[in-house]
XYZ file of C-alpha atoms in Angstrom:
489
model
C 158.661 -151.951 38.454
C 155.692 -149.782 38.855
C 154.437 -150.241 35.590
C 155.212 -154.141 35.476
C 156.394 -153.295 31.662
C 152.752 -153.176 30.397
C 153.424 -150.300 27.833
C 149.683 -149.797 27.450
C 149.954 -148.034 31.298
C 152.980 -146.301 30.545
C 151.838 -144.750 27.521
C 148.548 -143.943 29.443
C 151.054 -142.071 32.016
C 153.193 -140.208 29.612
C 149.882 -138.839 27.608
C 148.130 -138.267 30.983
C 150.704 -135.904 32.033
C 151.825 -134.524 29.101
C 147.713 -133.584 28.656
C 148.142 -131.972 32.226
C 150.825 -129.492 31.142
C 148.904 -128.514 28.213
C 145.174 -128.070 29.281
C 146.516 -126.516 31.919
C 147.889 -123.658 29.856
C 145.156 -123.461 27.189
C 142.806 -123.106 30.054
C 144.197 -119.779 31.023
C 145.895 -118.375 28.231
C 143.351 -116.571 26.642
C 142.329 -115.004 29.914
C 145.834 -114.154 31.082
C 146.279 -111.939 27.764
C 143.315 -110.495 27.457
C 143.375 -109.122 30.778
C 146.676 -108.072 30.880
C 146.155 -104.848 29.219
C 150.113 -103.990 29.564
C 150.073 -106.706 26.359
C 147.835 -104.010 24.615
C 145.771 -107.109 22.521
C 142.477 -107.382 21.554
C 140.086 -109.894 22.280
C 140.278 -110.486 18.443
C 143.658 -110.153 18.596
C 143.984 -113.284 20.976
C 141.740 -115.146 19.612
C 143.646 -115.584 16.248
C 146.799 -116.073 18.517
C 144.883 -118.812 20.197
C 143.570 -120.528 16.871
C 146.868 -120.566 15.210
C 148.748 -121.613 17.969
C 146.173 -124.646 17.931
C 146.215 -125.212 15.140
C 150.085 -125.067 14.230
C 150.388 -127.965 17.002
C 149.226 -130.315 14.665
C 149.798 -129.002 11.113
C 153.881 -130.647 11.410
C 152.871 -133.613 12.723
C 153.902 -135.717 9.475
C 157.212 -134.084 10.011
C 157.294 -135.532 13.604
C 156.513 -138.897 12.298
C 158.687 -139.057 9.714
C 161.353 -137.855 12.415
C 160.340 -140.960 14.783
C 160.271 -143.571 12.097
C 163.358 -142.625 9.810
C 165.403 -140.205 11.547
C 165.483 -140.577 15.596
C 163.086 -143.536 16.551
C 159.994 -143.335 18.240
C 162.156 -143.208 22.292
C 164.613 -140.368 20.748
C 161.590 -138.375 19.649
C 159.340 -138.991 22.291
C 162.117 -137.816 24.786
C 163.689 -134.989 22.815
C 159.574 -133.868 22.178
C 158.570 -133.446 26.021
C 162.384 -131.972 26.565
C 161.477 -129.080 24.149
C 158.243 -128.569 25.119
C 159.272 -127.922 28.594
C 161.595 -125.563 27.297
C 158.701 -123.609 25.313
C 156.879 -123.920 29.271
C 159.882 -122.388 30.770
C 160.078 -119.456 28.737
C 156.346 -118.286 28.862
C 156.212 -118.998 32.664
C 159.764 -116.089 32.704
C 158.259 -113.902 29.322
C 156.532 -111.439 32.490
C 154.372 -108.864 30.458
C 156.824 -109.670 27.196
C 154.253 -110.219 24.151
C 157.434 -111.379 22.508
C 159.133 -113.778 24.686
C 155.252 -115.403 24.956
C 154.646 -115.791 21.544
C 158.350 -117.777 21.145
C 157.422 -119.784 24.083
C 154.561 -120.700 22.628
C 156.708 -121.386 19.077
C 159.100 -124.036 20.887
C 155.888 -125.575 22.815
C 154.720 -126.253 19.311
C 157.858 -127.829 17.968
C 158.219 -130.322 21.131
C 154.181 -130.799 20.717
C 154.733 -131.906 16.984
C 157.968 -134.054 17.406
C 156.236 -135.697 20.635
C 152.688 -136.080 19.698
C 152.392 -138.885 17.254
C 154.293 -141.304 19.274
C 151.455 -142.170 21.592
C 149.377 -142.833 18.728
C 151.601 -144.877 16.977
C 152.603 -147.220 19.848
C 149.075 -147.769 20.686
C 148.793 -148.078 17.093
C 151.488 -151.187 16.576
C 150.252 -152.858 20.000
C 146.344 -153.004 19.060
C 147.477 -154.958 15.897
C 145.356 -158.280 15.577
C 142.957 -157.219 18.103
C 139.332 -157.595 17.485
C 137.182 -154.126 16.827
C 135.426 -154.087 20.317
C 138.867 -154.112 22.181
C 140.276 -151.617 20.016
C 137.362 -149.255 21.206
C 137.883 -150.095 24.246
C 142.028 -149.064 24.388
C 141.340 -146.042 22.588
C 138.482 -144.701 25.277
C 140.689 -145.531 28.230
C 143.574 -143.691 26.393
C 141.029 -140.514 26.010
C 140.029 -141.428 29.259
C 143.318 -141.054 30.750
C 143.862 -137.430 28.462
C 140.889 -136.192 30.134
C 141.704 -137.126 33.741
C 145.304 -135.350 32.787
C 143.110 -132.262 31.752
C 140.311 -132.365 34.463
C 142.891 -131.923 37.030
C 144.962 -129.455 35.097
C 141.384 -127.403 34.157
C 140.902 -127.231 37.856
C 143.798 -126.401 39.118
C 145.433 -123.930 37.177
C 142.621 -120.892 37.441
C 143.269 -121.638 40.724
C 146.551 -121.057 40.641
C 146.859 -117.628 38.360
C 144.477 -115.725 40.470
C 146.103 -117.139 43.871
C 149.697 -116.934 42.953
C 150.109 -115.389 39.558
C 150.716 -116.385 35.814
C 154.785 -117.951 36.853
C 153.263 -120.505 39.447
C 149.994 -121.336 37.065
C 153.049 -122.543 33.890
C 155.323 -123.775 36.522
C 152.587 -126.740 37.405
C 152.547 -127.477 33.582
C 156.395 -127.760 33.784
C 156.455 -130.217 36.835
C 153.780 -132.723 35.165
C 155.623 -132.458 31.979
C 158.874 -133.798 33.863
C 156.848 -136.774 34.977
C 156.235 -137.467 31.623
C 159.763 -137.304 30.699
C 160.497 -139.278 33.734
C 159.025 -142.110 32.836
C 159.853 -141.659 29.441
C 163.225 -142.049 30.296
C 162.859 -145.489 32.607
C 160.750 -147.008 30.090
C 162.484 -145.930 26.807
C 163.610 -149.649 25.993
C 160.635 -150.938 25.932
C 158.884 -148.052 24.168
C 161.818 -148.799 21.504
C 160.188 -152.416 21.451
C 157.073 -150.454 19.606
C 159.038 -148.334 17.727
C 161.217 -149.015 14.154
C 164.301 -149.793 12.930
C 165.289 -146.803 13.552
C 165.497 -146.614 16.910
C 168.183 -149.611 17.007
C 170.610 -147.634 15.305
C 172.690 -145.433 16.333
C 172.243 -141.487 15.380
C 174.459 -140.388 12.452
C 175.484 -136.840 13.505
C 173.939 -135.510 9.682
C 170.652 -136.567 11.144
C 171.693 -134.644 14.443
C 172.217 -131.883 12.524
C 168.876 -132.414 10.130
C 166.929 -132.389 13.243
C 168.186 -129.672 15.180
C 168.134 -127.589 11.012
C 164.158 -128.940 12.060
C 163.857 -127.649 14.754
C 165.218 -123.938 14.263
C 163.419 -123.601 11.191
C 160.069 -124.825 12.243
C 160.253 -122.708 15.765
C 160.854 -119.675 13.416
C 158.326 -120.398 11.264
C 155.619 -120.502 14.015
C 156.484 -117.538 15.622
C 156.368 -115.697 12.305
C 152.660 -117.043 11.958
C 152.045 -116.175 15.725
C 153.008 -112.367 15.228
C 151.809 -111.628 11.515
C 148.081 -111.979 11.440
C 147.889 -112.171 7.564
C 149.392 -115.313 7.717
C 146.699 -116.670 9.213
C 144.280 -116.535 5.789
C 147.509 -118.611 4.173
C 148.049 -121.047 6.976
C 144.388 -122.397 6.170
C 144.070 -122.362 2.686
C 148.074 -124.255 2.674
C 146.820 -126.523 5.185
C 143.845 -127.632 3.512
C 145.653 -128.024 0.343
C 148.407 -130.437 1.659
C 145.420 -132.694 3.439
C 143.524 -133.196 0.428
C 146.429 -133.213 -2.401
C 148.385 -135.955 -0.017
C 144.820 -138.192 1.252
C 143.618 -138.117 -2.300
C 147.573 -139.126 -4.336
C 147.786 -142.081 -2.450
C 144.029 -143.315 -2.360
C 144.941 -143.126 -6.469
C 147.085 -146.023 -5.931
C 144.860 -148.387 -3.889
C 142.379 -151.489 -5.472
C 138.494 -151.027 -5.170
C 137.861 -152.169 -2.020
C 140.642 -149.883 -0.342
C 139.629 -146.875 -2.811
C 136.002 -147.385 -0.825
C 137.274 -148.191 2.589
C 139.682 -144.826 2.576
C 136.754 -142.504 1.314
C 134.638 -143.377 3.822
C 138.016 -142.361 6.460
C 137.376 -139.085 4.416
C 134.217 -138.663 5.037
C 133.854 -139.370 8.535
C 137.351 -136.985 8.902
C 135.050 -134.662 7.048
C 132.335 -135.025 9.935
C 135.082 -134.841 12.573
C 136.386 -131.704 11.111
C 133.159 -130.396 11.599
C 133.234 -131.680 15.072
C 136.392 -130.178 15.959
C 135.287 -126.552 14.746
C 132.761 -127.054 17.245
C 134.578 -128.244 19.601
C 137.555 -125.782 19.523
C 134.933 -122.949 20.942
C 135.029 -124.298 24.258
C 138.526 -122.433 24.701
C 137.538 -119.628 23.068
C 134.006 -118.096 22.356
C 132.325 -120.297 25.262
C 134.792 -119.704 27.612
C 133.948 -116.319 27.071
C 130.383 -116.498 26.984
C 130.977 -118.422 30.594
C 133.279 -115.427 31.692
C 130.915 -112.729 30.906
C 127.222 -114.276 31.406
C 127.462 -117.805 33.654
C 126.639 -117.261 37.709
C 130.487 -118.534 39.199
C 128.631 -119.746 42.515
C 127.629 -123.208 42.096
C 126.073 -124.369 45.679
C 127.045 -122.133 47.705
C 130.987 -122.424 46.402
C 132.337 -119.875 43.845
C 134.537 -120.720 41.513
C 136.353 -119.620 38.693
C 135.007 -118.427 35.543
C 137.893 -120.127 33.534
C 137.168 -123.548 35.366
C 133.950 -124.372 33.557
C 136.163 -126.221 30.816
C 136.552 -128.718 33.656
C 133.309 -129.924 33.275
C 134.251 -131.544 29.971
C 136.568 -133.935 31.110
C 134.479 -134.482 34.352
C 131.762 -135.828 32.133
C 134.086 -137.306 30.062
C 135.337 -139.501 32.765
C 131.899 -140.385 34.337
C 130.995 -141.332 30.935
C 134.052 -143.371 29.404
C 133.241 -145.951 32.082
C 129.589 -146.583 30.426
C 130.865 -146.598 26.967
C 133.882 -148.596 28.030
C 131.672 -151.305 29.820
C 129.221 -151.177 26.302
C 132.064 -151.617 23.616
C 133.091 -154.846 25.744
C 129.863 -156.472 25.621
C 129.577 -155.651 22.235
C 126.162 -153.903 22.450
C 127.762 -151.865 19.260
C 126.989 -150.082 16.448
C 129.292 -149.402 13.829
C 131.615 -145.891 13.703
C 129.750 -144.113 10.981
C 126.477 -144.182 13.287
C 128.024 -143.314 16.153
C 129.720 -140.212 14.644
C 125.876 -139.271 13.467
C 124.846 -139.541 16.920
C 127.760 -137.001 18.197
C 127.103 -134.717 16.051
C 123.378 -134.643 16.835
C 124.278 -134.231 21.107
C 126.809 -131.971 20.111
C 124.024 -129.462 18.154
C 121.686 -129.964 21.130
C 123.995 -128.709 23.376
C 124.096 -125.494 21.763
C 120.138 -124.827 21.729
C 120.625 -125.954 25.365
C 122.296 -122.768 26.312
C 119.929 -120.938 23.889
C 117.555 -122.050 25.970
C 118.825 -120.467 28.824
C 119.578 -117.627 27.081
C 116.385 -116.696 26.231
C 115.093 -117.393 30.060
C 117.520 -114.714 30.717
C 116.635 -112.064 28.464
C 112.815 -112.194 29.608
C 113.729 -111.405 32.663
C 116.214 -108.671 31.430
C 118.935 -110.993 33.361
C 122.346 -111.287 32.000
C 123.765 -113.342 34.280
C 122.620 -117.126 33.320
C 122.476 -120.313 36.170
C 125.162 -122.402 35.946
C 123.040 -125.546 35.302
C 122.333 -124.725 31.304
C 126.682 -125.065 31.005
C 126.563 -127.770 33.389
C 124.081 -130.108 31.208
C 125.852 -128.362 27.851
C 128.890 -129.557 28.715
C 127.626 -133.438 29.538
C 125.671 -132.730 25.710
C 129.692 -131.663 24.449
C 131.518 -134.803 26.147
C 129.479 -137.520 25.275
C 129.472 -136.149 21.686
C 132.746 -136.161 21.913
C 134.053 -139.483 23.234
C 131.696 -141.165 20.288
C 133.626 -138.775 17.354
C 137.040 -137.826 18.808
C 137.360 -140.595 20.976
C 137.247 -142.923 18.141
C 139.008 -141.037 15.520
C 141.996 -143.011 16.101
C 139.973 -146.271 16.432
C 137.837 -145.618 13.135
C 141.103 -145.522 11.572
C 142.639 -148.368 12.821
C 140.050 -150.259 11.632
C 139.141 -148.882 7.866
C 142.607 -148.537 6.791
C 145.018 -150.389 4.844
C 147.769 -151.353 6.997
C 150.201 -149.627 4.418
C 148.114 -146.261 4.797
C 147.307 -145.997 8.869
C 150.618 -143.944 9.081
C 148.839 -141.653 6.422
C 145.657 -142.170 7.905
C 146.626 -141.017 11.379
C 148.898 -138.052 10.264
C 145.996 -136.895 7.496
C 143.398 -136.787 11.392
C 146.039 -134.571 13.296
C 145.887 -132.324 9.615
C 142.099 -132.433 9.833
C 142.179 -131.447 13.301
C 144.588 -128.691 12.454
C 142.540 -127.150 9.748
C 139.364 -127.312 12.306
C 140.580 -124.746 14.713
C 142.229 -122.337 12.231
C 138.397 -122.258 11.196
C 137.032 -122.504 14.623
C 138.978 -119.397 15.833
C 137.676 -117.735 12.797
C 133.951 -118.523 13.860
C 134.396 -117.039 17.220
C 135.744 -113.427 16.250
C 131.935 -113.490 14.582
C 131.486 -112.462 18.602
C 134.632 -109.658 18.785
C 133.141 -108.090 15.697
C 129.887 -107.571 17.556
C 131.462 -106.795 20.860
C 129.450 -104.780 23.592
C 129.891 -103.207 26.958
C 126.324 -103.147 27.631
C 125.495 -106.786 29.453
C 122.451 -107.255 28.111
C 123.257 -106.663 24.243
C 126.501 -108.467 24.790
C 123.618 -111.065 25.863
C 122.041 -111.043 22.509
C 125.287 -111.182 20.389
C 125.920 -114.267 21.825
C 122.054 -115.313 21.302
C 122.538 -114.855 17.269
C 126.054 -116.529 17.327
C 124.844 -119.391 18.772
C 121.821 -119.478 16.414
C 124.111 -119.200 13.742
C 125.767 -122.559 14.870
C 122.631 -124.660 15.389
C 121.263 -123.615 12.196
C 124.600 -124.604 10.405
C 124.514 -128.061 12.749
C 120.838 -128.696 11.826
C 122.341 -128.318 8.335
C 125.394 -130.175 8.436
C 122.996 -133.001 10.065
C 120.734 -133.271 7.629
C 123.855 -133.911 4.962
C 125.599 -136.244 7.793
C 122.390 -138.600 8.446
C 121.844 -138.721 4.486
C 125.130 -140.482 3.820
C 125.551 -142.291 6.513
C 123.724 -145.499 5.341
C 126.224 -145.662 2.646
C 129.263 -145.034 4.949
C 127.987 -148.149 6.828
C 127.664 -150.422 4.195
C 131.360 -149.688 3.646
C 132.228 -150.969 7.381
C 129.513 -153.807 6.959
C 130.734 -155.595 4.142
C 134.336 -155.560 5.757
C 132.966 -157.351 8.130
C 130.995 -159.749 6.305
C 134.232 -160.374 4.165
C 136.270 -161.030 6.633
C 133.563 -163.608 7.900
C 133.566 -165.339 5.260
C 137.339 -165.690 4.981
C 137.605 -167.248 8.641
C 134.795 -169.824 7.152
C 137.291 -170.533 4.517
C 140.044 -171.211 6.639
C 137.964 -173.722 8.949
């Protein structure tokens, strides 16, 4: 077999794929309906599409666990996840200049992305068990590794595509990659069952067949009611934000000490990741934008796309994972609570970095900047973010109880959820402001990027305070469990 039945390469594959579909089509959405004016939207109009379609990817993902560990299994719903999503794929490649038919496309996509998208997680999750810190590092940045090569590819491509061939051809790409996925899904479902439950060795009682499909129908309405009504959006946040703290905090309640300690430090370092993330989820959004309407497209001679500037994230992402990779093995480490300090410090700097350039600019009464201030912003971005979101899934594998990862991992997705509905909010600061005039469209972006370094300079301040403490947390669990293997001897 291809694979040689390590399921550590064939989860790599199915993620790697299923990333490809996806990245591909959040690289051009936004563009694709802004500029097609027969949609009659808004740029503020698509950019709360954009953040609530983001951010209702992850806000059910509880639901899709509980789905693959008591209803289906993790094979069923790993299968029946990529199935739907190519469905959602399907319809927005056909919707044509239908604002309706794309905005239910984009409900099913989020139904098969919630049912699918734990899985990964939780396999890697059940075969890292009894593995020492430094390897478990180590998995998890070859796994984001592996999303980014999926997305580098997709990033580049797909720009490509939409302006060569049109908007059917640019989804239909998605579709293919996700039927790789599903592909090898489907040859390797046995021994993805081997890292599943007990569930998925029993047989499906039709109630549950009709529970999940009840699920499904419900859930797809539901999204496409929050996709159309933009009022919704205010109550999506605040509800979302409610469940993550109300359901983190009711079982912490129930823990000894030393877990009480070890799971509010996961909460505070989710805190500094949600942070992260709100950051992060303007590279879609306002900085794609800034890139479209003030970044030089001809890099060397070559011009490219506007839109395929996100590929420089997972470029640097993979010339970096290597490094880190290589660093976490020889156990040159420090613990996760410094490292997320130290990715939210590159990720601030990369914002006065295109300040920088901006400012360049406006002396010479230029609006069009050099491509090299996004270039070295976007190296800034990706290393920040393989040492906080790269090791989200790690820092949690190794704080938590083993009867709260489940929680754990399901309460990050949440967090991550919650981070964009803010993060589209953040960039319509920029629609508000909007400007046909180059130059003062220029100088909004100048203040809205001062705006976000002074609340990182801020938010760094707070982060580096507590840290110390955070660390202390991870130190004496390792000092305990020292101490215990002394015991043993």
């Amino acid at each position: 077999m291809f694979f040689k039945n390590n399921i550590l390469l064939i989860i790599l594959n199915i993620e790697l794929w299923e990333r490809f579909a996806f990245y591909g089509l959040q690289t051009i959405m936004n563009t694709y309906l802004i500029k097609n004016k027969l949609l009659l939207l808004t740029e503020s109009d698509v950019i709360s599409i954009f953040s609530s379609f983001t951010a209702i990817l992850y806000i059910l993902i509880p639901l899709g666990e509980w789905l693959s560990n008591e209803v289906l299994g993790r094979k069923r719903t790993t299968i029946l996840g990529l199935i739907i999503s190519i469905i959602g794929y399907s319809l927005i490649a056909i919707s044509k200049n239908n604002k309706e038919a794309i905005l239910l496309g984009m409900s099913i996509l989020a139904v098969g992305y919630y049912i699918f998208k734990i899985n990964p997680s939780l396999i890697l999750t059940e075969y890292c068990k009894n593995k020492p810190n430094n390897e478990i590092d180590s998995i998890f940045t070859k796994y984001y590794l592996v999303i980014n090569i999926g997305s580098l590819c997709s990033m580049l491509i797909t720009p490509y595509l939409l302006f060569k061939f049109g908007w059917e051809i640019s989804v239909l790409i998605s579709i293919l990659s996700l039927m790789i996925s599903l592909l090898i899904s489907l040859i390797y479902n046995n021994l993805i069952m081997k890292y599943g439950t007990k569930t998925d060795y029993k047989k499906i009682s039709k109630k549950n067949i009709y529970l999940t499909i009840f699920i499904i129908v419900i859930s797809t309405l539901s999204f496409n009611l929050i996709l159309n009504i933009k009022q919704i959006y205010n109550i999506l946040l605040l509800e979302t934000i409610f469940i993550f703290i109300y359901n983190f905090f009711k079982k912490i309640l129930q823990l000894n000490y030393y877990e009480k300690k070890r799971m509010i430090a996961i909460f505070i370092l989710m805190m500094e990741s949600l942070f992260f993330f709100i950051l992060y989820g303007q590279i879609p959004i306002s900085i794609n934008l800034f890139t479209i309407k003030h970044i030089q497209t001809n890099i060397w001679g070559y011009k490219i796309k506007a839109e395929q500037f996100q590929s420089l994230n997972p470029f640097w992402i993979l010339l970096l994972s290597p490094i880190l990779d290589y660093i976490y093995k020889k156990k040159k480490n420090i613990s996760i609570a410094y490292k997320f300090l130290i990715g939210i410090i590159i990720y601030s700097i990369s914002f006065i970095i295109l300040l920088i350039g901006i400012n360049i600019n406006l002396i010479h009464n230029k609006y069009l900047i050099s491509p090299i201030w996004m270039i070295i912003c976007y190296l800034l971005q990706s290393l920040g973010e393989l040492l906080i979101s790269g090791l989200g899934l790690s820092m949690i594998i190794q704080l938590s109880p083993a009867k709260l990862t489940n929680l754990s991992i399901n309460s990050w997705f949440l967090n991550t959820s919650v981070s964009f509905l803010i993060s589209g909010k953040l960039a319509n600061l920029i629609t508000n402001e909007t400007s046909s005039d180059k130059i003062k469209s220029l100088i909004i972006f100048k203040y809205f990027f001062i705006k976000i370094i002074i609340l990182c300079t801020i938010v760094t301040i707070l982060i580096s305070i507590i840290t110390p403490s955070i660390n202390k947390i991870i130190t004496k669990k390792k000092i305990k469990n020292k101490k215990n293997k002394k015991l043993k001897r």
